[in-house]
Amino acid sequence: AKSRYELSYDLSVGYDNKVRPSDSYNKSVKVVFKLFFNQLLDVNEVNQKMETKFWVYHKWIDPRLTWNPDNYEGLEYMYLPITNIWLPEFVLYNNADGDFAVSQSVKAKVDYKGTVEWKPPAIFKTFCEIMVAQFPFDTQNCTMKIGPWSHGQDLLDMVNSDWDLPEMKMYEESGEWLVLKTGCWKHYIKYDCPYVDMTYYFILQRRPLYLVVNILFPTMLFSYLTCAVFYLPSDAGEKMTLSISLLLSLIVFLLVIVEAIPSTANGVPLLCQYILFTMILVCLSIMITVGVLNVHYRGPATHVMSKRMKKIFMVWLPKFIFSSTMKRLDPYKDDKILSSEPPKPYNEISGMWIWLSSTKHAGTYTNLSGRIPQPERPHLIGSDVKSAIDGVKYVSECYRDQRDSQQKEDEWKYVAMVLDHFLLYIFILACVVGTVGIFGKRLAVREVMLRRIILAVALMSFVAAKSPYDLTYITNPLQNEVNQKIETKFWVYHKWIDPRLTWNPDDYQGVKYMYLPVTNIWLPEFVLYNK
């Protein structure tokens, strides 16, 4: 134990953790950088953020941290606090949480050759542009850009032992997202001097089971329940009640699921398209039901059905929709006389005389002797009999008019029933075609990936700010309308002259510039007034 205390003291004597561990000023410090992917914590589609958990592996050589193990009882390595040694300044360029560096402080392992290994855990919140066009069957490409902020490649270089992907051995599967592919690129960005960064990309595919069961399937039920409106008989008096109930239920359901749907403006999600399609179907069913009920309750007093309309809706259309269970009506029955026998004619009443027998049967029948009976003599009939005959005639005409009116009403009801059956097939076909059409037009995953990758590369080509005080705009703002706030991300550039920080380069082996912690120098006091 004494050897560890002695070694820790000996290494700290004369050690400055603000100076790069390099034998020469022009020699670059090479840092092996690698990510061990542990968890995908969350993908926030609304705020376009990805939250991940990693073990960040760093490895470099610090020649000031070397010793002879024989002088310290064979001690070949030890763990030192990171506050006592130099650390590479790596930041997450596209972070979305305001914290650019690894916040968890863990000790670094140092061996007698000066090799330093530091593996802190870190939770990164990065900006990830969400492509919502295929939601909930979407595939996203999120990137993480990590690199040194102050030092160029001539002073600090990043190397990766694997080059192509983060380590996935310790990855714990996410219940919502499936990691299809990971990879890594090394970029050189030219500013005053070349800067290097490692850009990791993650191809994520959503597991849609939860959204299908809880959102998509109920929405499909709403769309297919719309068809039941046209199967419900008009005489039941519940067609409009069912239609309005479906519309109100769909609106309430939409209010419940609105928070689960991404609210970006770069596309309309498939799920939103289908919900909109279902709402249009329900609204159309309400308007069409009003028209069908109007036809159903028509009568001869207000409407007259043309022969062409009879032929279309009572002859052709029932055959077209195969309505074998519907009772067919004769479209020309109203042109015929209700009775199967023609009415018996009787002579014109002249005064008080009337023939009791029909002239149609005169001379037609013979008696048992074979002789033709003679026409009966007219009998004198009183006014009471005439009144009775007029009454019977009036009742007969009223009955005939009532039957004729009832028949015309039945024809309108029959037309409404034919329309209901026809619209039932139309709406079933519309539901099937709409469902297949909306969810069958999913974009190819490769096209989405290519677009996202090209966009990610383009976002990395920033130009350094040149003005004494400048803001370099990085990401789209996040607006909070309720609290009246806007959240933005900038690179803030400052430049000033401090005469106390001057030196002669010839006195320091030609060193013309160096990087100092901001805690050791004066800083201008700029504040955000409307924070």
Short mmCIF file of C-alpha atoms in Angstrom, two decimals:
data_model
loop_
_atom_site.label_atom_id
_atom_site.label_comp_id
_atom_site.label_asym_id
_atom_site.label_seq_id
_atom_site.Cartn_x
_atom_site.Cartn_y
_atom_site.Cartn_z
CA ALA A 1 0.00 0.00 0.00
CA LYS A 2 2.91 2.31 0.71
CA SER A 3 4.13 1.89 -2.82
CA ARG A 4 0.82 3.14 -4.21
CA TYR A 5 0.96 6.30 -2.10
CA GLU A 6 4.56 6.91 -3.11
CA LEU A 7 3.76 6.32 -6.78
CA SER A 8 0.76 8.61 -6.69
CA TYR A 9 2.83 11.33 -5.06
CA ASP A 10 5.76 10.92 -7.43
CA LEU A 11 3.50 11.11 -10.50
CA SER A 12 1.79 14.26 -9.27
CA VAL A 13 5.00 16.15 -8.58
CA GLY A 14 5.58 18.61 -11.40
CA TYR A 15 2.60 17.27 -13.38
CA ASP A 16 0.35 19.84 -15.08
CA ASN A 17 -2.98 18.44 -16.26
CA LYS A 18 -3.52 21.48 -18.49
CA VAL A 19 -0.66 20.59 -20.85
CA ARG A 20 -0.89 17.98 -23.60
CA PRO A 21 1.14 14.81 -22.99
CA SER A 22 3.50 15.24 -25.92
CA ASP A 23 7.28 15.15 -26.14
CA SER A 24 7.23 17.78 -28.85
CA TYR A 25 4.96 20.74 -29.45
CA ASN A 26 4.29 19.69 -33.05
CA LYS A 27 3.64 16.05 -32.18
CA SER A 28 0.00 15.00 -32.16
CA VAL A 29 -1.48 13.00 -29.30
CA LYS A 30 -3.30 9.98 -30.69
CA VAL A 31 -6.33 8.88 -28.71
CA VAL A 32 -8.03 5.56 -29.35
CA PHE A 33 -11.74 6.26 -29.12
CA LYS A 34 -14.48 3.65 -29.07
CA LEU A 35 -18.13 3.43 -28.02
CA PHE A 36 -19.67 0.44 -26.27
CA PHE A 37 -23.39 0.68 -27.00
CA ASN A 38 -25.32 -0.24 -23.86
CA GLN A 39 -28.93 0.97 -24.20
CA LEU A 40 -31.24 2.92 -26.46
CA LEU A 41 -33.19 4.78 -23.79
CA ASP A 42 -35.60 6.85 -25.83
CA VAL A 43 -36.37 8.36 -29.22
CA ASN A 44 -38.48 11.47 -28.77
CA GLU A 45 -40.23 12.04 -32.09
CA VAL A 46 -41.93 15.27 -30.98
CA ASN A 47 -38.70 17.03 -29.90
CA GLN A 48 -36.53 15.04 -32.36
CA LYS A 49 -34.10 13.73 -29.75
CA MET A 50 -32.39 10.39 -29.24
CA GLU A 51 -31.24 9.38 -25.77
CA THR A 52 -28.60 6.64 -25.57
CA LYS A 53 -26.31 5.10 -22.98
CA PHE A 54 -22.69 4.20 -23.76
CA TRP A 55 -19.45 3.18 -22.20
CA VAL A 56 -16.95 5.57 -23.76
CA TYR A 57 -13.49 4.06 -24.17
CA HIS A 58 -10.42 6.34 -24.33
CA LYS A 59 -6.82 5.24 -24.62
CA TRP A 60 -3.69 7.36 -25.05
CA ILE A 61 -0.07 7.53 -23.93
CA ASP A 62 1.13 10.11 -21.43
CA PRO A 63 4.96 9.95 -21.18
CA ARG A 64 4.84 11.86 -17.89
CA LEU A 65 3.02 8.93 -16.24
CA THR A 66 5.73 6.29 -16.57
CA TRP A 67 7.67 4.47 -13.85
CA ASN A 68 9.80 1.45 -13.19
CA PRO A 69 7.71 -1.29 -11.52
CA ASP A 70 10.80 -2.59 -9.70
CA ASN A 71 10.96 0.64 -7.74
CA TYR A 72 7.38 0.23 -6.50
CA GLU A 73 7.18 -3.43 -5.45
CA GLY A 74 6.33 -4.61 -8.97
CA LEU A 75 3.30 -2.32 -9.30
CA GLU A 76 2.48 -2.21 -13.02
CA TYR A 77 -0.73 -0.14 -13.01
CA MET A 78 -2.96 1.93 -10.79
CA TYR A 79 -6.14 4.02 -10.95
CA LEU A 80 -5.90 7.79 -10.74
CA PRO A 81 -8.63 10.44 -10.45
CA ILE A 82 -9.26 12.15 -13.76
CA THR A 83 -8.90 15.53 -12.07
CA ASN A 84 -5.19 14.77 -11.57
CA ILE A 85 -4.31 13.88 -15.15
CA TRP A 86 -4.71 15.37 -18.61
CA LEU A 87 -7.88 14.34 -20.47
CA PRO A 88 -8.66 14.66 -24.16
CA GLU A 89 -11.30 17.29 -24.80
CA PHE A 90 -13.98 15.39 -26.71
CA VAL A 91 -17.47 16.81 -27.02
CA LEU A 92 -20.71 15.69 -28.60
CA TYR A 93 -21.26 18.17 -31.41
CA ASN A 94 -24.96 17.47 -32.06
CA ASN A 95 -26.04 17.16 -28.46
CA ALA A 96 -29.56 18.30 -27.58
CA ASP A 97 -29.27 18.67 -23.82
CA GLY A 98 -26.80 21.49 -23.27
CA ASP A 99 -24.11 19.23 -21.76
CA PHE A 100 -21.36 18.60 -24.29
CA ALA A 101 -19.01 16.40 -22.28
CA VAL A 102 -19.08 13.20 -20.24
CA SER A 103 -20.44 14.13 -16.84
CA GLN A 104 -19.70 10.96 -14.89
CA SER A 105 -16.32 11.05 -13.18
CA VAL A 106 -14.62 7.67 -12.96
CA LYS A 107 -10.95 6.91 -12.38
CA ALA A 108 -8.56 6.20 -15.21
CA LYS A 109 -6.27 3.17 -15.37
CA VAL A 110 -2.58 4.04 -15.87
CA ASP A 111 0.16 1.47 -16.44
CA TYR A 112 3.91 1.86 -16.00
CA LYS A 113 4.40 2.50 -19.75
CA GLY A 114 2.25 5.63 -19.57
CA THR A 115 -0.78 4.07 -21.26
CA VAL A 116 -3.97 5.64 -19.92
CA GLU A 117 -7.36 3.89 -20.28
CA TRP A 118 -10.49 5.73 -19.32
CA LYS A 119 -13.95 4.11 -19.72
CA PRO A 120 -16.63 6.38 -18.26
CA PRO A 121 -20.35 5.66 -18.73
CA ALA A 122 -22.29 8.38 -20.47
CA ILE A 123 -25.85 9.22 -21.44
CA PHE A 124 -26.01 11.19 -24.67
CA LYS A 125 -29.00 13.19 -25.84
CA THR A 126 -28.51 13.97 -29.50
CA PHE A 127 -30.51 15.79 -32.11
CA CYS A 128 -32.03 13.33 -34.58
CA GLU A 129 -34.24 14.52 -37.42
CA ILE A 130 -37.27 12.23 -37.44
CA MET A 131 -38.77 11.21 -40.78
CA VAL A 132 -42.41 10.60 -39.88
CA ALA A 133 -43.78 9.76 -43.33
CA GLN A 134 -43.76 6.02 -42.57
CA PHE A 135 -44.94 6.20 -38.94
CA PRO A 136 -45.62 3.72 -37.29
CA PHE A 137 -43.61 1.56 -39.72
CA ASP A 138 -40.72 4.02 -39.92
CA THR A 139 -36.96 3.57 -40.03
CA GLN A 140 -34.74 6.32 -38.64
CA ASN A 141 -31.08 7.15 -39.13
CA CYS A 142 -29.66 8.97 -36.11
CA THR A 143 -26.06 10.16 -35.92
CA MET A 144 -23.64 11.14 -33.17
CA LYS A 145 -20.72 13.42 -33.98
CA ILE A 146 -17.92 13.30 -31.39
CA GLY A 147 -14.58 15.04 -31.65
CA PRO A 148 -12.11 17.46 -30.07
CA TRP A 149 -13.41 20.99 -29.76
CA SER A 150 -10.28 23.08 -29.33
CA HIS A 151 -7.41 21.03 -30.72
CA GLY A 152 -6.88 20.39 -34.40
CA GLN A 153 -5.62 17.14 -35.85
CA ASP A 154 -2.05 18.41 -35.65
CA LEU A 155 -2.39 18.44 -31.85
CA LEU A 156 -5.01 15.78 -31.09
CA ASP A 157 -6.01 12.91 -33.36
CA MET A 158 -8.72 10.28 -32.95
CA VAL A 159 -8.19 6.68 -33.99
CA ASN A 160 -10.56 3.74 -33.86
CA SER A 161 -9.40 0.16 -33.67
CA ASP A 162 -12.49 -1.16 -35.46
CA TRP A 163 -13.38 1.84 -37.62
CA ASP A 164 -16.73 0.56 -38.78
CA LEU A 165 -19.12 0.21 -35.86
CA PRO A 166 -19.68 0.66 -32.12
CA GLU A 167 -19.32 -2.36 -29.88
CA MET A 168 -22.69 -4.12 -29.44
CA LYS A 169 -21.73 -6.96 -27.08
CA MET A 170 -23.27 -5.25 -24.05
CA TYR A 171 -26.32 -3.86 -25.83
CA GLU A 172 -29.68 -4.41 -24.15
CA GLU A 173 -32.57 -4.67 -26.60
CA SER A 174 -35.11 -1.86 -26.64
CA GLY A 175 -38.79 -2.70 -26.49
CA GLU A 176 -39.70 0.00 -29.02
CA TRP A 177 -36.78 0.12 -31.46
CA LEU A 178 -34.70 -2.46 -33.29
CA VAL A 179 -31.11 -1.52 -34.17
CA LEU A 180 -30.68 -2.69 -37.75
CA LYS A 181 -27.17 -1.40 -38.39
CA THR A 182 -24.46 0.74 -36.86
CA GLY A 183 -21.37 2.28 -38.35
CA CYS A 184 -18.65 4.87 -37.93
CA TRP A 185 -17.05 7.46 -40.19
CA LYS A 186 -13.98 9.55 -39.58
CA HIS A 187 -14.22 13.08 -40.94
CA TYR A 188 -11.65 15.76 -41.54
CA ILE A 189 -13.14 19.25 -41.50
CA LYS A 190 -11.03 22.13 -42.73
CA TYR A 191 -11.05 25.28 -40.62
CA ASP A 192 -7.84 27.20 -39.91
CA CYS A 193 -6.38 23.73 -39.48
CA PRO A 194 -7.96 20.30 -40.08
CA TYR A 195 -10.23 19.04 -37.33
CA VAL A 196 -11.14 15.41 -36.93
CA ASP A 197 -14.30 13.79 -35.58
CA MET A 198 -15.92 10.38 -35.32
CA THR A 199 -19.48 10.24 -36.62
CA TYR A 200 -21.50 7.21 -35.58
CA TYR A 201 -24.78 6.36 -37.26
CA PHE A 202 -27.55 4.09 -36.01
CA ILE A 203 -30.23 2.69 -38.31
CA LEU A 204 -33.29 2.19 -36.10
CA GLN A 205 -36.50 0.41 -37.04
CA ARG A 206 -39.60 0.87 -34.92
CA ARG A 207 -41.32 -2.15 -33.41
CA PRO A 208 -44.92 -1.31 -34.41
CA LEU A 209 -46.80 -3.93 -32.37
CA TYR A 210 -47.87 -1.55 -29.59
CA LEU A 211 -49.08 1.14 -31.99
CA VAL A 212 -50.82 -1.39 -34.24
CA VAL A 213 -52.76 -2.96 -31.36
CA ASN A 214 -53.63 0.25 -29.51
CA ILE A 215 -54.05 2.79 -32.32
CA LEU A 216 -54.11 1.31 -35.80
CA PHE A 217 -56.45 -1.63 -35.14
CA PRO A 218 -59.12 0.49 -33.35
CA THR A 219 -58.96 3.02 -36.19
CA MET A 220 -59.55 0.22 -38.70
CA LEU A 221 -62.56 -0.89 -36.66
CA PHE A 222 -64.00 2.62 -36.91
CA SER A 223 -63.61 2.61 -40.68
CA TYR A 224 -65.26 -0.78 -41.13
CA LEU A 225 -68.05 0.04 -38.67
CA THR A 226 -68.97 2.84 -41.05
CA CYS A 227 -70.15 0.17 -43.49
CA ALA A 228 -72.68 -1.08 -40.92
CA VAL A 229 -74.61 2.19 -41.28
CA PHE A 230 -75.78 1.10 -44.73
CA TYR A 231 -76.80 -2.36 -43.55
CA LEU A 232 -79.03 -0.94 -40.82
CA PRO A 233 -82.67 -0.63 -42.08
CA SER A 234 -83.95 2.91 -42.49
CA ASP A 235 -87.18 2.06 -40.68
CA ALA A 236 -85.16 1.34 -37.52
CA GLY A 237 -84.60 5.09 -37.12
CA GLU A 238 -81.03 4.62 -35.83
CA LYS A 239 -78.93 5.24 -38.94
CA MET A 240 -78.08 8.84 -38.07
CA THR A 241 -77.55 7.93 -34.42
CA LEU A 242 -74.98 5.30 -35.40
CA SER A 243 -73.21 7.65 -37.84
CA ILE A 244 -72.93 10.52 -35.35
CA SER A 245 -71.80 8.12 -32.60
CA LEU A 246 -69.00 6.82 -34.84
CA LEU A 247 -67.84 10.36 -35.64
CA LEU A 248 -67.83 11.45 -32.00
CA SER A 249 -66.02 8.26 -30.93
CA LEU A 250 -63.38 8.81 -33.60
CA ILE A 251 -62.82 12.41 -32.49
CA VAL A 252 -62.47 11.40 -28.84
CA PHE A 253 -60.08 8.61 -29.83
CA LEU A 254 -58.01 11.06 -31.86
CA LEU A 255 -57.72 13.40 -28.87
CA VAL A 256 -56.42 10.51 -26.78
CA ILE A 257 -53.71 9.39 -29.24
CA VAL A 258 -52.61 12.82 -30.47
CA GLU A 259 -49.62 12.84 -28.10
CA ALA A 260 -48.33 9.57 -29.54
CA ILE A 261 -48.15 10.97 -33.08
CA PRO A 262 -45.05 12.95 -34.14
CA SER A 263 -45.77 16.63 -34.76
CA THR A 264 -43.10 17.45 -37.34
CA ALA A 265 -43.81 19.29 -40.57
CA ASN A 266 -41.66 17.23 -42.94
CA GLY A 267 -44.43 14.80 -43.80
CA VAL A 268 -47.80 13.37 -42.85
CA PRO A 269 -47.48 10.03 -40.99
CA LEU A 270 -49.21 6.98 -42.43
CA LEU A 271 -51.24 6.67 -39.26
CA CYS A 272 -52.47 10.26 -39.56
CA GLN A 273 -53.34 9.65 -43.20
CA TYR A 274 -55.40 6.63 -42.23
CA ILE A 275 -57.16 8.46 -39.39
CA LEU A 276 -57.98 11.32 -41.79
CA PHE A 277 -59.23 8.78 -44.34
CA THR A 278 -61.46 7.17 -41.71
CA MET A 279 -62.85 10.53 -40.62
CA ILE A 280 -63.66 11.40 -44.24
CA LEU A 281 -65.45 8.06 -44.62
CA VAL A 282 -67.53 8.69 -41.50
CA CYS A 283 -68.44 12.22 -42.62
CA LEU A 284 -69.38 10.94 -46.10
CA SER A 285 -71.52 8.22 -44.55
CA ILE A 286 -73.41 10.87 -42.56
CA MET A 287 -74.10 13.00 -45.64
CA ILE A 288 -75.07 9.99 -47.75
CA THR A 289 -77.31 8.63 -44.99
CA VAL A 290 -79.19 11.93 -44.99
CA GLY A 291 -79.80 11.49 -48.72
CA VAL A 292 -80.89 7.85 -48.34
CA LEU A 293 -83.34 8.75 -45.57
CA ASN A 294 -84.70 11.53 -47.77
CA VAL A 295 -85.40 8.97 -50.51
CA HIS A 296 -86.83 6.49 -48.02
CA TYR A 297 -89.49 8.87 -46.70
CA ARG A 298 -90.60 10.28 -50.04
CA GLY A 299 -94.22 9.95 -51.15
CA PRO A 300 -96.46 10.59 -54.17
CA ALA A 301 -97.62 13.89 -52.72
CA THR A 302 -94.18 15.50 -53.10
CA HIS A 303 -92.16 13.42 -55.57
CA VAL A 304 -92.82 11.51 -58.77
CA MET A 305 -90.51 8.69 -59.81
CA SER A 306 -89.63 8.73 -63.49
CA LYS A 307 -89.63 5.58 -65.60
CA ARG A 308 -85.89 5.88 -66.17
CA MET A 309 -85.28 6.01 -62.43
CA LYS A 310 -87.50 2.96 -61.97
CA LYS A 311 -85.58 1.06 -64.59
CA ILE A 312 -82.21 1.92 -63.05
CA PHE A 313 -82.97 1.38 -59.36
CA MET A 314 -85.63 -1.33 -59.60
CA VAL A 315 -84.37 -3.44 -62.52
CA TRP A 316 -80.71 -2.92 -63.39
CA LEU A 317 -79.06 -2.01 -60.08
CA PRO A 318 -80.61 -4.90 -58.05
CA LYS A 319 -79.23 -7.34 -60.62
CA PHE A 320 -75.84 -5.62 -60.54
CA ILE A 321 -75.46 -5.87 -56.75
CA PHE A 322 -76.81 -9.44 -56.64
CA SER A 323 -79.57 -8.58 -54.19
CA SER A 324 -81.24 -11.97 -54.32
CA THR A 325 -82.61 -11.57 -50.80
CA MET A 326 -84.47 -8.37 -51.67
CA LYS A 327 -88.13 -8.66 -52.63
CA ARG A 328 -88.42 -7.40 -56.19
CA LEU A 329 -91.14 -4.90 -57.06
CA ASP A 330 -92.80 -4.55 -60.46
CA PRO A 331 -91.77 -1.08 -61.63
CA TYR A 332 -94.86 -0.82 -63.86
CA LYS A 333 -97.42 -2.17 -61.43
CA ASP A 334 -98.82 1.25 -60.71
CA ASP A 335 -99.87 1.56 -64.36
CA LYS A 336 -102.15 -1.44 -64.04
CA ILE A 337 -105.56 -1.62 -62.44
CA LEU A 338 -105.50 -3.16 -59.03
CA SER A 339 -108.24 -5.67 -59.71
CA SER A 340 -107.50 -8.74 -61.82
CA GLU A 341 -110.89 -8.41 -63.53
CA PRO A 342 -112.09 -5.35 -65.37
CA PRO A 343 -115.00 -3.53 -63.70
CA LYS A 344 -118.42 -4.45 -64.92
CA PRO A 345 -119.97 -1.66 -66.94
CA TYR A 346 -123.45 -0.46 -66.16
CA ASN A 347 -125.76 1.79 -68.08
CA GLU A 348 -125.85 5.45 -67.57
CA ILE A 349 -128.39 6.33 -64.99
CA SER A 350 -131.19 8.24 -66.53
CA GLY A 351 -133.67 9.51 -64.08
CA MET A 352 -134.51 6.59 -61.74
CA TRP A 353 -133.91 3.68 -64.13
CA ILE A 354 -130.86 1.30 -64.20
CA TRP A 355 -130.17 -2.13 -65.67
CA LEU A 356 -129.32 -4.66 -62.98
CA SER A 357 -127.64 -7.12 -65.32
CA SER A 358 -124.46 -6.49 -67.28
CA THR A 359 -124.77 -6.09 -71.01
CA LYS A 360 -121.52 -8.02 -71.28
CA HIS A 361 -123.30 -11.20 -70.24
CA ALA A 362 -126.44 -10.64 -72.25
CA GLY A 363 -126.94 -13.40 -74.80
CA THR A 364 -124.08 -15.38 -73.36
CA TYR A 365 -125.77 -17.82 -71.01
CA THR A 366 -128.60 -20.33 -71.64
CA ASN A 367 -130.98 -21.91 -69.24
CA LEU A 368 -131.50 -25.64 -68.71
CA SER A 369 -133.85 -25.87 -71.64
CA GLY A 370 -131.17 -24.50 -73.93
CA ARG A 371 -132.97 -21.29 -74.70
CA ILE A 372 -131.39 -17.92 -74.37
CA PRO A 373 -132.96 -15.98 -71.53
CA GLN A 374 -134.59 -12.71 -72.37
CA PRO A 375 -133.20 -9.51 -70.91
CA GLU A 376 -134.80 -8.52 -67.72
CA ARG A 377 -137.04 -5.58 -67.68
CA PRO A 378 -135.76 -2.50 -66.01
CA HIS A 379 -136.92 -2.00 -62.49
CA LEU A 380 -137.49 1.22 -60.80
CA ILE A 381 -134.89 1.75 -58.03
CA GLY A 382 -135.21 4.30 -55.32
CA SER A 383 -132.80 7.11 -54.34
CA ASP A 384 -131.52 5.14 -51.31
CA VAL A 385 -130.12 2.46 -53.56
CA LYS A 386 -128.45 5.05 -55.75
CA SER A 387 -126.82 6.66 -52.72
CA ALA A 388 -125.54 3.28 -51.59
CA ILE A 389 -124.05 2.61 -55.01
CA ASP A 390 -122.33 6.01 -55.01
CA GLY A 391 -120.95 5.31 -51.57
CA VAL A 392 -119.57 1.97 -52.66
CA LYS A 393 -118.01 3.61 -55.68
CA TYR A 394 -116.39 6.30 -53.48
CA VAL A 395 -115.03 3.75 -51.04
CA SER A 396 -113.63 1.72 -53.93
CA GLU A 397 -111.89 4.74 -55.40
CA CYS A 398 -110.47 5.74 -52.02
CA TYR A 399 -109.17 2.22 -51.48
CA ARG A 400 -107.65 2.23 -54.94
CA ASP A 401 -105.97 5.61 -54.30
CA GLN A 402 -104.69 4.38 -50.95
CA ARG A 403 -103.26 1.24 -52.51
CA ASP A 404 -101.69 3.28 -55.29
CA SER A 405 -100.16 5.74 -52.80
CA GLN A 406 -98.86 2.87 -50.65
CA GLN A 407 -97.33 1.25 -53.70
CA LYS A 408 -95.51 4.46 -54.66
CA GLU A 409 -94.19 4.81 -51.10
CA ASP A 410 -93.02 1.20 -51.22
CA GLU A 411 -91.21 1.97 -54.46
CA TRP A 412 -89.30 4.85 -52.84
CA LYS A 413 -88.44 2.63 -49.87
CA TYR A 414 -87.27 -0.05 -52.28
CA VAL A 415 -85.04 2.47 -54.07
CA ALA A 416 -83.59 3.56 -50.70
CA MET A 417 -82.92 -0.07 -49.80
CA VAL A 418 -81.17 -0.64 -53.14
CA LEU A 419 -79.05 2.46 -52.51
CA ASP A 420 -78.14 1.18 -49.05
CA HIS A 421 -77.00 -2.17 -50.44
CA PHE A 422 -75.07 -0.51 -53.26
CA LEU A 423 -73.35 1.94 -50.88
CA LEU A 424 -72.56 -0.92 -48.51
CA TYR A 425 -70.47 -2.57 -51.22
CA ILE A 426 -68.93 0.76 -52.21
CA PHE A 427 -67.83 1.57 -48.65
CA ILE A 428 -66.48 -1.93 -48.04
CA LEU A 429 -64.44 -1.59 -51.23
CA ALA A 430 -63.31 1.91 -50.21
CA CYS A 431 -62.18 0.67 -46.78
CA VAL A 432 -60.18 -2.20 -48.28
CA VAL A 433 -58.65 -0.10 -51.07
CA GLY A 434 -57.89 2.78 -48.68
CA THR A 435 -56.22 0.51 -46.13
CA VAL A 436 -54.12 -1.26 -48.74
CA GLY A 437 -53.36 1.97 -50.58
CA ILE A 438 -52.19 3.89 -47.53
CA PHE A 439 -50.13 1.19 -45.86
CA GLY A 440 -48.98 -0.38 -49.13
CA LYS A 441 -47.07 2.67 -50.32
CA ARG A 442 -44.28 2.50 -47.76
CA LEU A 443 -41.03 3.92 -49.08
CA ALA A 444 -38.06 1.64 -49.56
CA VAL A 445 -35.86 1.54 -46.47
CA ARG A 446 -32.75 2.12 -48.57
CA GLU A 447 -34.11 5.38 -49.97
CA VAL A 448 -34.88 6.66 -46.49
CA MET A 449 -31.46 5.63 -45.21
CA LEU A 450 -29.68 7.26 -48.15
CA ARG A 451 -31.54 10.53 -47.68
CA ARG A 452 -30.81 10.61 -43.97
CA ILE A 453 -27.13 9.74 -44.43
CA ILE A 454 -26.63 12.44 -47.06
CA LEU A 455 -28.36 14.95 -44.81
CA ALA A 456 -26.22 13.94 -41.83
CA VAL A 457 -23.01 14.41 -43.82
CA ALA A 458 -24.18 17.79 -45.09
CA LEU A 459 -24.88 19.02 -41.56
CA MET A 460 -21.26 18.39 -40.59
CA SER A 461 -19.81 20.84 -43.11
CA PHE A 462 -19.94 23.99 -40.98
CA VAL A 463 -17.78 27.05 -41.51
CA ALA A 464 -16.06 28.63 -38.53
CA ALA A 465 -17.36 32.03 -37.42
CA LYS A 466 -15.02 34.94 -38.18
CA SER A 467 -16.56 37.95 -36.41
CA PRO A 468 -15.41 38.96 -32.91
CA TYR A 469 -18.75 37.83 -31.51
CA ASP A 470 -20.82 35.53 -33.64
CA LEU A 471 -23.45 32.82 -33.37
CA THR A 472 -23.26 29.78 -35.60
CA TYR A 473 -26.74 28.32 -35.98
CA ILE A 474 -26.77 24.54 -35.56
CA THR A 475 -30.20 22.96 -35.17
CA ASN A 476 -33.84 23.79 -35.62
CA PRO A 477 -35.48 25.53 -32.64
CA LEU A 478 -37.86 23.71 -30.33
CA GLN A 479 -40.87 25.86 -29.55
CA ASN A 480 -42.98 25.66 -26.42
CA GLU A 481 -46.15 27.58 -27.20
CA VAL A 482 -47.74 26.87 -23.82
CA ASN A 483 -44.89 28.40 -21.78
CA GLN A 484 -43.94 30.82 -24.59
CA LYS A 485 -40.35 29.60 -24.82
CA ILE A 486 -38.00 28.71 -27.64
CA GLU A 487 -35.03 26.36 -27.23
CA THR A 488 -32.12 26.77 -29.65
CA LYS A 489 -28.56 25.56 -30.05
CA PHE A 490 -25.64 27.77 -31.15
CA TRP A 491 -21.87 27.83 -31.32
CA VAL A 492 -20.89 31.10 -29.62
CA TYR A 493 -17.66 32.63 -30.90
CA HIS A 494 -15.67 35.13 -28.77
CA LYS A 495 -12.42 36.88 -29.59
CA TRP A 496 -10.48 39.50 -27.63
CA ILE A 497 -6.91 40.53 -26.78
CA ASP A 498 -5.43 40.03 -23.30
CA PRO A 499 -1.98 41.72 -23.06
CA ARG A 500 -1.22 39.69 -19.93
CA LEU A 501 -1.14 36.50 -22.01
CA THR A 502 1.78 37.38 -24.26
CA TRP A 503 5.18 35.68 -24.62
CA ASN A 504 8.15 35.32 -26.91
CA PRO A 505 7.86 32.04 -28.87
CA ASP A 506 11.65 31.77 -29.08
CA ASP A 507 11.77 31.37 -25.31
CA TYR A 508 9.40 28.39 -25.41
CA GLN A 509 10.67 26.20 -28.27
CA GLY A 510 8.67 28.14 -30.86
CA VAL A 511 5.27 27.65 -29.18
CA LYS A 512 2.99 30.29 -30.69
CA TYR A 513 -0.33 29.30 -29.11
CA MET A 514 -1.76 26.96 -26.53
CA TYR A 515 -5.15 26.00 -25.03
CA LEU A 516 -5.97 27.05 -21.47
CA PRO A 517 -8.95 26.23 -19.25
CA VAL A 518 -11.45 29.07 -19.15
CA THR A 519 -11.30 28.94 -15.35
CA ASN A 520 -7.72 30.27 -15.46
CA ILE A 521 -8.27 33.33 -17.65
CA TRP A 522 -10.52 36.39 -17.77
CA LEU A 523 -13.79 35.99 -19.68
CA PRO A 524 -16.17 38.64 -21.01
CA GLU A 525 -19.42 38.77 -19.07
CA PHE A 526 -22.19 38.25 -21.61
CA VAL A 527 -25.65 37.26 -20.44
CA LEU A 528 -28.91 36.42 -22.17
CA TYR A 529 -31.29 39.14 -21.01
CA ASN A 530 -34.55 37.42 -21.97
CA LYS A 531 -33.63 34.01 -20.60
#
